[in-house]
mmCIF file of C-alpha atoms and ligand atoms in Angstrom:
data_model
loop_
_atom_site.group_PDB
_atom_site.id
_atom_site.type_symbol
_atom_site.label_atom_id
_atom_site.label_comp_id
_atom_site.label_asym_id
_atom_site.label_seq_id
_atom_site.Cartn_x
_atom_site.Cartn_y
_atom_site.Cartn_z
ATOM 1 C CA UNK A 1 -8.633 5.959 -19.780
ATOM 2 C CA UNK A 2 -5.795 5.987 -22.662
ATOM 3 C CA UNK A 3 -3.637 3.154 -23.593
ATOM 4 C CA UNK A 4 -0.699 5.063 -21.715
ATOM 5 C CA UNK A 5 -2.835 5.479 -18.579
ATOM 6 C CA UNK A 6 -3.679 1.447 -19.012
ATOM 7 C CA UNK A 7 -0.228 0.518 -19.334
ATOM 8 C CA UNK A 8 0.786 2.869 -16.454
ATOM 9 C CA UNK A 9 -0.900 0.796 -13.751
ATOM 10 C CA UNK A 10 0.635 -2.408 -14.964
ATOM 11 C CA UNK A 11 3.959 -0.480 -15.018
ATOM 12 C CA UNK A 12 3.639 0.295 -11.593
ATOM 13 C CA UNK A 13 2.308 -3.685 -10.300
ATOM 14 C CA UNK A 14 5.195 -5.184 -12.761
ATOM 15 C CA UNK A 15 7.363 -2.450 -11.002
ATOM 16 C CA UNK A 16 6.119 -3.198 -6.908
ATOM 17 C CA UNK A 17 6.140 -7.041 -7.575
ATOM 18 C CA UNK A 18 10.089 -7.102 -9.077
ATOM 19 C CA UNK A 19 11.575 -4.462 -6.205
ATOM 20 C CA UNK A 20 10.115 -6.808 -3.479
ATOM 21 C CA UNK A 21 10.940 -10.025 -5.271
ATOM 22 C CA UNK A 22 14.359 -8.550 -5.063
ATOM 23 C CA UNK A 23 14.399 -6.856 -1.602
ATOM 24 C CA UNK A 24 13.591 -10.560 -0.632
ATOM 25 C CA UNK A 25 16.411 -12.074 -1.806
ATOM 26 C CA UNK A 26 18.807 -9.254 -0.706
ATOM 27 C CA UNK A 27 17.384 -9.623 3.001
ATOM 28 C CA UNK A 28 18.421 -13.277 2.879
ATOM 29 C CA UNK A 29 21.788 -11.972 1.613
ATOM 30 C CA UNK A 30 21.927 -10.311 5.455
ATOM 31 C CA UNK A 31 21.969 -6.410 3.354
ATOM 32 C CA UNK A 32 18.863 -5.457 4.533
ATOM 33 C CA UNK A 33 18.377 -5.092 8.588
ATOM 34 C CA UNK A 34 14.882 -5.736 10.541
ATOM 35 C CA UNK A 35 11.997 -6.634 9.317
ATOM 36 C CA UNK A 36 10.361 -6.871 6.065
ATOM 37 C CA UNK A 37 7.150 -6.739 4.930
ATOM 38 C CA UNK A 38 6.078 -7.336 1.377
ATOM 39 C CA UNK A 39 3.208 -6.874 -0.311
ATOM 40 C CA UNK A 40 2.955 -9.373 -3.321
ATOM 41 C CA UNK A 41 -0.054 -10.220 -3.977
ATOM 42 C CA UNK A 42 -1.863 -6.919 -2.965
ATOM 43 C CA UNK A 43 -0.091 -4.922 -5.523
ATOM 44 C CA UNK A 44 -3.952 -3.835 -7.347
ATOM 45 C CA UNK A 45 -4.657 -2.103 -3.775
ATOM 46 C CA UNK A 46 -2.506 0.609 -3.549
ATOM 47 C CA UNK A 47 -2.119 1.169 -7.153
ATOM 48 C CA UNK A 48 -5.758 1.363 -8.283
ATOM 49 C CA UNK A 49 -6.538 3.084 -5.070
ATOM 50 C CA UNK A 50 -3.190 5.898 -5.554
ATOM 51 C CA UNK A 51 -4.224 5.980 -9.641
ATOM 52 C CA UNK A 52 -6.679 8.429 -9.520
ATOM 53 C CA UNK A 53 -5.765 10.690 -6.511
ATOM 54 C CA UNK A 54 -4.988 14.604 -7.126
ATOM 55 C CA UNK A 55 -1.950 15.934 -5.923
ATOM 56 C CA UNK A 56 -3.287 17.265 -2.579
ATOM 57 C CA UNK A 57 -4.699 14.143 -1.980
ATOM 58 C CA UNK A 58 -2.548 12.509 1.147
ATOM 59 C CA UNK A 59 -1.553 9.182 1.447
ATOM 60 C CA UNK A 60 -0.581 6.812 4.648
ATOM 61 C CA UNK A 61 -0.430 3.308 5.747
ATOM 62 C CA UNK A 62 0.715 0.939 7.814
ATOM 63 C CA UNK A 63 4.278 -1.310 7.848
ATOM 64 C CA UNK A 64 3.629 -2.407 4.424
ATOM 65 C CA UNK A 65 4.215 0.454 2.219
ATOM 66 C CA UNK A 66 7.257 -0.331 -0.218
ATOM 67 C CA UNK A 67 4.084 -0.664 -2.964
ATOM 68 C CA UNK A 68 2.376 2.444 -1.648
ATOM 69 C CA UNK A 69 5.758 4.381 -1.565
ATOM 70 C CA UNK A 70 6.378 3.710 -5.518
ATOM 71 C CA UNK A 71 2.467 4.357 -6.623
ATOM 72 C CA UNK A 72 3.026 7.675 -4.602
ATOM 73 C CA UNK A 73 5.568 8.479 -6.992
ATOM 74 C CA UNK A 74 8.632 7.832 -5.197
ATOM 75 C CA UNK A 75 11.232 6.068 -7.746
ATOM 76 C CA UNK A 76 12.003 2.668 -6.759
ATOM 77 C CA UNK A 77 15.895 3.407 -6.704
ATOM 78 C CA UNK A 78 14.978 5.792 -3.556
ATOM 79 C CA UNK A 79 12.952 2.807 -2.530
ATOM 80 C CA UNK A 80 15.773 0.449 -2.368
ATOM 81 C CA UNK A 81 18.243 2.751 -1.558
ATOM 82 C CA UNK A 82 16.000 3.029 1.963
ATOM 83 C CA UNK A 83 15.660 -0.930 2.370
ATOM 84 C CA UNK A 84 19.557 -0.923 2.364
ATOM 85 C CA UNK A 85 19.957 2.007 5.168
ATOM 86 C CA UNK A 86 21.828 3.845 2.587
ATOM 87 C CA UNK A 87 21.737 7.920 2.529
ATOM 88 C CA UNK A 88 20.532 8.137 -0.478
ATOM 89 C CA UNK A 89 17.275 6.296 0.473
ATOM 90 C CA UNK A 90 13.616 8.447 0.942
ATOM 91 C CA UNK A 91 13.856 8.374 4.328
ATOM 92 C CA UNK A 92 17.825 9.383 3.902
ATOM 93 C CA UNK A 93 18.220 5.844 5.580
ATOM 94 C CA UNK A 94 17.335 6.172 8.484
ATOM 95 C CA UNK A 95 13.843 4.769 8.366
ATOM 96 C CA UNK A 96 13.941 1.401 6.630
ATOM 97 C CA UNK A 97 11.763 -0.932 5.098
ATOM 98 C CA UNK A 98 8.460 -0.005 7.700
ATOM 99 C CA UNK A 99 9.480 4.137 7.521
ATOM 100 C CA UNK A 100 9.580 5.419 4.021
ATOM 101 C CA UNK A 101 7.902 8.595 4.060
ATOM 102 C CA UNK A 102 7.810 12.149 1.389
ATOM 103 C CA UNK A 103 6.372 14.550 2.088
ATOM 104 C CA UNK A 104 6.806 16.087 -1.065
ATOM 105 C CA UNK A 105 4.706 13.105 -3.144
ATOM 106 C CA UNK A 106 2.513 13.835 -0.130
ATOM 107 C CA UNK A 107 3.164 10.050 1.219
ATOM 108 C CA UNK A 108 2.814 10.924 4.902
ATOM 109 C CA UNK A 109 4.489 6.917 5.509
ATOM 110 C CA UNK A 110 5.490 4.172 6.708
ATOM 111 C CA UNK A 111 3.795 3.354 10.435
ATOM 112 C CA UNK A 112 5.416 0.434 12.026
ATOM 113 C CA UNK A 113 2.474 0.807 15.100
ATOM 114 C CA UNK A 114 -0.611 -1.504 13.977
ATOM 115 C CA UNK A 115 -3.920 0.718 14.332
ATOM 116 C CA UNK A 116 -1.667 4.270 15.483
ATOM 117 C CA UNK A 117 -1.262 5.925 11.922
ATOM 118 C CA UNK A 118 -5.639 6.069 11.719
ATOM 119 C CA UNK A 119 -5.572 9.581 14.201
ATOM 120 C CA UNK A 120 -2.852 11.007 12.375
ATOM 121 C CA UNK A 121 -4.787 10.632 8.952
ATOM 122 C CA UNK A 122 -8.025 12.283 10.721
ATOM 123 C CA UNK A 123 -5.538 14.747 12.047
ATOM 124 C CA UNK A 124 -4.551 15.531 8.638
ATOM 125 C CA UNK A 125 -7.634 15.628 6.875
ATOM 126 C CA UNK A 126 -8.969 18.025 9.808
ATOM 127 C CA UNK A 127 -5.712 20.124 8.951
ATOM 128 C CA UNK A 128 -7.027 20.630 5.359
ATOM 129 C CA UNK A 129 -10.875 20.910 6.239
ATOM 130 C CA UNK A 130 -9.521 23.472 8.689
ATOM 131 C CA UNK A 131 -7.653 25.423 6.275
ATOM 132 C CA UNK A 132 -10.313 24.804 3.329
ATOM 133 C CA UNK A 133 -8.209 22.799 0.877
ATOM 134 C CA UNK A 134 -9.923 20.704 -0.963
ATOM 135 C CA UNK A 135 -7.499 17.341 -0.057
ATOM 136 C CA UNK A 136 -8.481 14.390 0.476
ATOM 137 C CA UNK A 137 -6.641 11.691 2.809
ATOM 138 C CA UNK A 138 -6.359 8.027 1.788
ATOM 139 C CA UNK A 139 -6.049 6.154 4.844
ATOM 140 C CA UNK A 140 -4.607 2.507 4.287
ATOM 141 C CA UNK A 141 -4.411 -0.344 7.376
ATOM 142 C CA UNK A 142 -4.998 -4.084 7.376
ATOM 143 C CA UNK A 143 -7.832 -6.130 8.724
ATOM 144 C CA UNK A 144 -6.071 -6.391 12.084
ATOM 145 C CA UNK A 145 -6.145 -2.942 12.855
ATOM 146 C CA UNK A 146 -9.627 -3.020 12.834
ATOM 147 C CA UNK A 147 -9.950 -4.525 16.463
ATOM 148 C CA UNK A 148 -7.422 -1.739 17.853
ATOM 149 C CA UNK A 149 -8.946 0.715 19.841
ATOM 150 C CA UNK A 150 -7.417 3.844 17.276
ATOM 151 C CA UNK A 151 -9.367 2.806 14.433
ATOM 152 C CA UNK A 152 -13.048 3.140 16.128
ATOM 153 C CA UNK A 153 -11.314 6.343 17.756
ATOM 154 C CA UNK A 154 -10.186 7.621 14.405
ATOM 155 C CA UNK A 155 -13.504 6.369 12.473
ATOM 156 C CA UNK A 156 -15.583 8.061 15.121
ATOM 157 C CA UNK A 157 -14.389 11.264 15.240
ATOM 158 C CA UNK A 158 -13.506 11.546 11.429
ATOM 159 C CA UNK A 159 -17.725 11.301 11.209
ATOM 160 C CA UNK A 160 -18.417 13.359 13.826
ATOM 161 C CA UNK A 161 -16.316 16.111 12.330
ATOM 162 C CA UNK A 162 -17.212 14.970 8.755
ATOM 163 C CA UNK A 163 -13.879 14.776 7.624
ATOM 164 C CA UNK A 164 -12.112 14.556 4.008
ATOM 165 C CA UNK A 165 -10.657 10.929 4.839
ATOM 166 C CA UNK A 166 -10.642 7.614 2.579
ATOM 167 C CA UNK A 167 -10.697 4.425 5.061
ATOM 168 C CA UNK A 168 -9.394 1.450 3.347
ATOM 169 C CA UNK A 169 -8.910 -1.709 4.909
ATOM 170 C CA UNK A 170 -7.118 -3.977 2.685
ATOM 171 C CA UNK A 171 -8.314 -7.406 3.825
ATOM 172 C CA UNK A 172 -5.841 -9.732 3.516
ATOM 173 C CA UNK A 173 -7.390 -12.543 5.577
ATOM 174 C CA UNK A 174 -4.815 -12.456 8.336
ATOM 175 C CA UNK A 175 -3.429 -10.291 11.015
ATOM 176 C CA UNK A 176 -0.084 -12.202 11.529
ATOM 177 C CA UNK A 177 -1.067 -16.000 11.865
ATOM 178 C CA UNK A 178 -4.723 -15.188 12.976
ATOM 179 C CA UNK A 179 -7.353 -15.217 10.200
ATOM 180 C CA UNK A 180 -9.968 -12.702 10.563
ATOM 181 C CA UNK A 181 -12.730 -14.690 11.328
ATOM 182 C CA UNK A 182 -10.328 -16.119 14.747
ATOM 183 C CA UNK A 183 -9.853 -12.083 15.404
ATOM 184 C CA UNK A 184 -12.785 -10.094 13.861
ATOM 185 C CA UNK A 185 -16.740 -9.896 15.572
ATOM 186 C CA UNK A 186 -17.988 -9.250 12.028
ATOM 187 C CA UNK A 187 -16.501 -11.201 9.299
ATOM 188 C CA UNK A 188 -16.978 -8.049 6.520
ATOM 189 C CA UNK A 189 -14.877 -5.538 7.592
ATOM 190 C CA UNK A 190 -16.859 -2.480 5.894
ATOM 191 C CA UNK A 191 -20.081 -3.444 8.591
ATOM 192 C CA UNK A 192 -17.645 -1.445 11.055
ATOM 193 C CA UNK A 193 -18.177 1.179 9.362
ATOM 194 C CA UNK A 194 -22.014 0.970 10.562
ATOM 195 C CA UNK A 195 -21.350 1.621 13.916
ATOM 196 C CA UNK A 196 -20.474 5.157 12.968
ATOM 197 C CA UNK A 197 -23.028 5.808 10.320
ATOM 198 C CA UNK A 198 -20.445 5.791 7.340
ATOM 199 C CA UNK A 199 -21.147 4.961 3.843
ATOM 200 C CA UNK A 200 -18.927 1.531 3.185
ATOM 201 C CA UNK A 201 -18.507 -0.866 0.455
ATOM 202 C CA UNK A 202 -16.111 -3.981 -0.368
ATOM 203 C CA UNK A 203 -14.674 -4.409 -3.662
ATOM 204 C CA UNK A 204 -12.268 -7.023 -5.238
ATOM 205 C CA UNK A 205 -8.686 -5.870 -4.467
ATOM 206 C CA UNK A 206 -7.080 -8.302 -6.771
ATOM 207 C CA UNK A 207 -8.608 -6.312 -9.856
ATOM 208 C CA UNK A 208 -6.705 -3.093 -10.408
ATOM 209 C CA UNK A 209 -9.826 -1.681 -12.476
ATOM 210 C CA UNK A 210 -12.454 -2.639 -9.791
ATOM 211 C CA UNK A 211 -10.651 -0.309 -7.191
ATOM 212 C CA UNK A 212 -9.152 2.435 -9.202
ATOM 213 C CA UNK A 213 -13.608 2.734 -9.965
ATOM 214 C CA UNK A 214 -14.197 2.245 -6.780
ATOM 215 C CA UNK A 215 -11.446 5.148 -5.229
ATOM 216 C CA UNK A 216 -12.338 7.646 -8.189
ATOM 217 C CA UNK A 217 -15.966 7.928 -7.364
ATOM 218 C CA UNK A 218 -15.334 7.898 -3.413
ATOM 219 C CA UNK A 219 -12.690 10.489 -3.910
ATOM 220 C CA UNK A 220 -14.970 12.718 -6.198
ATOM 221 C CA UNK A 221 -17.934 12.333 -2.962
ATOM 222 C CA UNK A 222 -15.550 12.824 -0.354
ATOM 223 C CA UNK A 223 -13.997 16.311 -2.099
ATOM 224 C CA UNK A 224 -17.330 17.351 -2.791
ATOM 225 C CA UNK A 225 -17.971 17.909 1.156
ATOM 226 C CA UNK A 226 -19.669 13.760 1.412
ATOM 227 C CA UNK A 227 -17.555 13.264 5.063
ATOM 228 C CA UNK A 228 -15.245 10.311 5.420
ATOM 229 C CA UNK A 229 -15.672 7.238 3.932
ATOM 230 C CA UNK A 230 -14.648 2.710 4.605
ATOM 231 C CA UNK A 231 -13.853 0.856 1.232
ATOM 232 C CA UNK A 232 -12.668 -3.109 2.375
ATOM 233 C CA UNK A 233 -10.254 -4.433 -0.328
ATOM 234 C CA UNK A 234 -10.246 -8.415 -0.768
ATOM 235 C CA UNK A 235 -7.273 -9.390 -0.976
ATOM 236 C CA UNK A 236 -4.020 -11.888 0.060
ATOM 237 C CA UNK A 237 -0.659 -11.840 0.849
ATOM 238 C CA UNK A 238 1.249 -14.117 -1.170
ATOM 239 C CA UNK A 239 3.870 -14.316 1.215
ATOM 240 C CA UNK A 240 4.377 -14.492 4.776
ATOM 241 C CA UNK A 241 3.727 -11.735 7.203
ATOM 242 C CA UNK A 242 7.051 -10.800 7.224
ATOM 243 C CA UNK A 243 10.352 -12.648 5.974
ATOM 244 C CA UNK A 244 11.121 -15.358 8.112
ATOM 245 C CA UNK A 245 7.342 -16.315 9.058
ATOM 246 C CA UNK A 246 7.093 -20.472 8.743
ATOM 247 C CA UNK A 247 3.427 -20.054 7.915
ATOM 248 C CA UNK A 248 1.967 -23.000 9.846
ATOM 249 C CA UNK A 249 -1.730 -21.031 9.992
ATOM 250 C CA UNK A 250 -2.431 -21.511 6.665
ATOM 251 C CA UNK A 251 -2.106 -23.917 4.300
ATOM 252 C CA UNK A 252 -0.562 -24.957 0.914
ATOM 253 C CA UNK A 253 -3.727 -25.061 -0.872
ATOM 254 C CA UNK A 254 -4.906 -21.869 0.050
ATOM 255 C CA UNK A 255 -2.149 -20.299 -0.782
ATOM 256 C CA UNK A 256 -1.805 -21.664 -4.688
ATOM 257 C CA UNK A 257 -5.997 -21.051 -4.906
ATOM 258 C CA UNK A 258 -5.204 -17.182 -4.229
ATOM 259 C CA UNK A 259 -1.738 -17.031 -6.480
ATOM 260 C CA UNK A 260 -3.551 -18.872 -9.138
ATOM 261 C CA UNK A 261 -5.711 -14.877 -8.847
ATOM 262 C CA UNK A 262 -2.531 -12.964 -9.472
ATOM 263 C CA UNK A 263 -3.558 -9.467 -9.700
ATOM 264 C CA UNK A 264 -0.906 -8.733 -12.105
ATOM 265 C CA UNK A 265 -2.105 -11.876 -14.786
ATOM 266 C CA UNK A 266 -5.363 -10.397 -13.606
ATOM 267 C CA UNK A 267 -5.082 -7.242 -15.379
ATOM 268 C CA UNK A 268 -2.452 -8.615 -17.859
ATOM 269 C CA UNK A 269 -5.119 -10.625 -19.345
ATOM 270 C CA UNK A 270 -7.869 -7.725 -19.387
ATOM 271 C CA UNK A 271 -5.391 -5.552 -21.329
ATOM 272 C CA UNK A 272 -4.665 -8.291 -24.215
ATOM 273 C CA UNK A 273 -8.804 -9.041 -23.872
ATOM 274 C CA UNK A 274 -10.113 -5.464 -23.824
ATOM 275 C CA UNK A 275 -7.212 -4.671 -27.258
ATOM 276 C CA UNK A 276 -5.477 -2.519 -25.199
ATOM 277 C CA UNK A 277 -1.898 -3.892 -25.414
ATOM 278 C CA UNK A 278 -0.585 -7.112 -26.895
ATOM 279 C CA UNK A 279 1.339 -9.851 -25.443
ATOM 280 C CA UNK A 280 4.244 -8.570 -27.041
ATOM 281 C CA UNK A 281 3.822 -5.535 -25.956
ATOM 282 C CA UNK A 282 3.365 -6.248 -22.158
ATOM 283 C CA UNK A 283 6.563 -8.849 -22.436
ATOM 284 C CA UNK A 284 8.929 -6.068 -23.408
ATOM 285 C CA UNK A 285 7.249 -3.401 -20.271
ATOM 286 C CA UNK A 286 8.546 -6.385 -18.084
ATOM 287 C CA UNK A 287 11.720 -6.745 -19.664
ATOM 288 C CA UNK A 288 12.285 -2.394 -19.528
ATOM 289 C CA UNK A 289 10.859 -2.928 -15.212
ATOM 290 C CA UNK A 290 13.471 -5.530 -15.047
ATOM 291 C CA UNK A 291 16.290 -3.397 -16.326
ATOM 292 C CA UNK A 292 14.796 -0.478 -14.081
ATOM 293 C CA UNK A 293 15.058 -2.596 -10.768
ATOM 294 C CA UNK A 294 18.813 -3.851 -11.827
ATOM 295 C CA UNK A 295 19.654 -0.049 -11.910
ATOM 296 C CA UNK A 296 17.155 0.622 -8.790
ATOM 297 C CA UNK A 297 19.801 -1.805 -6.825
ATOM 298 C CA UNK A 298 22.966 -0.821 -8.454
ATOM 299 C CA UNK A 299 21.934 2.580 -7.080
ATOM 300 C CA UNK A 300 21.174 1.087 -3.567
ATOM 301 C CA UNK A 301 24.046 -1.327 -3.400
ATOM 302 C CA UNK A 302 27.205 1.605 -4.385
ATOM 303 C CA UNK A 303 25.329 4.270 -1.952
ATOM 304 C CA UNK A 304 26.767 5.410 0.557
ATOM 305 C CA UNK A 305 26.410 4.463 4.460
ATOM 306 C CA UNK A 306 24.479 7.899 6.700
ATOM 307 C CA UNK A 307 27.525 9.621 8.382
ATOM 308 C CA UNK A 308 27.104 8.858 11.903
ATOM 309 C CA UNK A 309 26.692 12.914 12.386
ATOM 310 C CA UNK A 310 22.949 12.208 10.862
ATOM 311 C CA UNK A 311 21.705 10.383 13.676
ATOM 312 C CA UNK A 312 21.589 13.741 15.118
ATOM 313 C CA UNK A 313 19.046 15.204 12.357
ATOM 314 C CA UNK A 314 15.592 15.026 11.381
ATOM 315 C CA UNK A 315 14.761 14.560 15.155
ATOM 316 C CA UNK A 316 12.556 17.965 15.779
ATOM 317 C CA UNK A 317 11.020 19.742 13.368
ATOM 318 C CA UNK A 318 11.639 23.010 12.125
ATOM 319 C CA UNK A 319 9.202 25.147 13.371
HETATM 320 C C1 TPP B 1 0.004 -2.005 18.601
HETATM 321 C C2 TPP B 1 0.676 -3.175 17.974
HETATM 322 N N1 TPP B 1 0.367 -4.421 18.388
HETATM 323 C C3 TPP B 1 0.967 -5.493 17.834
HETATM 324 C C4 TPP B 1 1.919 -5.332 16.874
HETATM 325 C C5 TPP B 1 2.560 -6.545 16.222
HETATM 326 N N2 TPP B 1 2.004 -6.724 14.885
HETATM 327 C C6 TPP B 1 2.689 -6.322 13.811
HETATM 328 S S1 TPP B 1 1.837 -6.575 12.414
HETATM 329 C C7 TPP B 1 0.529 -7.264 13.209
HETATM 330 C C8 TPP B 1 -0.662 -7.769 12.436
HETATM 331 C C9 TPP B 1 -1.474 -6.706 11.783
HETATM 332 O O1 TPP B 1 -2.301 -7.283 10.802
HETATM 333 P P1 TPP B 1 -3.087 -6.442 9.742
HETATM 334 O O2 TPP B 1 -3.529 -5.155 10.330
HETATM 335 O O3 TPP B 1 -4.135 -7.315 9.178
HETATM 336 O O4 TPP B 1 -1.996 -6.076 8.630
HETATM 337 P P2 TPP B 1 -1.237 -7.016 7.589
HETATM 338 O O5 TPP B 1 0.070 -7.411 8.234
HETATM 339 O O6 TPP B 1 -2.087 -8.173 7.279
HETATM 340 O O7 TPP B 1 -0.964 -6.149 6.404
HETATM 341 C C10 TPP B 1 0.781 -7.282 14.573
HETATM 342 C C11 TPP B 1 -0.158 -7.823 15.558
HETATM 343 C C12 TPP B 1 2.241 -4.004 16.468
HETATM 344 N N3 TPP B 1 3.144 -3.749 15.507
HETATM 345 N N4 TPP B 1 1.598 -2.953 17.033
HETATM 346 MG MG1 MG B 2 -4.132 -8.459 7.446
#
């Protein structure tokens, strides 16, 4: 990789880990509506899993996509501008913090239904093995989806059909308050991959460079006609489930073992070890992200409201 490329992926964590740090305190302001889900803490997921994806590679995942949404390429002002129900937003505002969705960055969203996003990613990928494009679809979901019905549905028929699909379970440790060992039969994710006679592997989710490895060599097999695929990501959630959540499941010392494993000092580190950027250096990218999410909310906070007409669009499509 080049020093740009490098710095990129930090860009994008510095970027994820700022927009939510402020969507957080702009929910407790009362400006954003229902729930909110961030993803601190998981931020070397998405973005070393999104890195090295080609264009027609799709992406979708669960509730917790603000991350996902900005490593797909949408601009965190569009982000924002969606958290705050404002027109202007990806999902013109209508969609909120668990529906972004664009098509055109190929981010097929945003699915606020634990486990029911896994048949529309095999539906996709069958789409593009149907018309032979050479697409792949990255399919993103938590450990809790794993004991839903649609995932051994999805998993099943994506092998049966040998489809072009990435699996990725990012293993956070908990499905709400239940750990996964309270809610899983298997307490490594990947082994349900097994059942279905699919190539599986875990890696460490909290090093950017581990998984953007990991997803470029999966990617190249899958393209190459190798059927779908399960990669489990360890990771943690830094916060709660959602805003709000008093977090009596886990406990204080857990919590500070895991943040002491930042994924962003992870990497920050690597890049002053391996002579790729200096300390310097990286202090003035997060100086330039914070300036970008000021403007990213400016934008969001002095859009405008959807005219009530809208409610009445987007509902079929065209055909
Ligand atoms: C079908 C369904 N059942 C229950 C819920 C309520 N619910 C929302 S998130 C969640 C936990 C899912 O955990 P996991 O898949 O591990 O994702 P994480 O929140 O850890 O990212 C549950 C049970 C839901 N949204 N949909
Ligand atoms: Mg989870």
């Amino acid at each position: 990789m080049e020093k740009e490329e490098y710095l990129d992926l930090y860009h994008q964590m510095v970027t994820i880990r700022l927009v939510e740090e402020e969507a957080a305190q702009l929910y407790q302001q009362g400006k954003i509506g229902g729930f909110l889900h961030l993803y601190i803490g998981q931020e070397a997921v998405s973005t070393g899993l999104i890195g090295p994806r080609q264009p027609q590679d799709r992406v979708i995942t669960a509730y917790r996509d603000h991350g996902v949404a900005i490593n797909c390429g949408i601009e965190p002002k569009y982000v924002m501008a969606e958290l705050l129900g404002k027109a202007t937003g990806t999902s013109k505002g209508k969609g909120g913090s668990m529906h972004m969705a664009d098509v055109e960055k190929n981010f097929w969203g945003g699915h606020a239904v634990v486990g029911a996003h896994l048949p529309i990613a095999a539906g996709l990928a069958l789409g593009d093995q149907y018309s032979g494009k050479d697409g792949v679809t990255i399919c993103m979901f938590g450990d809790g989806a794993t004991n839903i019905g649609y995932f051994h549905e999805a998993l099943n028929l994506s092998k049966v059909w040998n489809l072009p699909v990435l699996w990725v379970c990012e293993n956070n440790q908990y499905g709400m308050g239940t750990s996964v060992d309270r809610a899983s039969a298997v307490s490594e994710i990947r082994q349900k991959a097994e059942g279905y006679g699919m190539p599986n592997s875990r890696v460490d989710g909290m090093d950017v460079l581990a998984v953007y490895e990991a997803s470029e060599e999966i990617l190249a097999k899958i393209r190459k006609g190798g059927g779908p695929y399960l990669l489990e990501a360890m990771t943690y959630r830094f916060r709660g489930h959602s805003m709000g959540d008093p977090e009596r499941y886990r406990k204080a010392e857990e919590i500070k073992r895991w943040q002491e494993n930042d994924p962003i000092g992870i990497y920050r580190a690597k890049l002053i070890e391996m002579g790729v950027a200096t300390d310097a250096e990286l202090d003035a990218l997060d100086q330039q992200v914070e300036q970008e999410v000021a403007e990213a909310t400016q934008f969001a906070e002095t859009s405008p409201e959807p005219e009530p007409s809208a409610l009445f669009e987007d509902i079929y499509a065209d055909a």
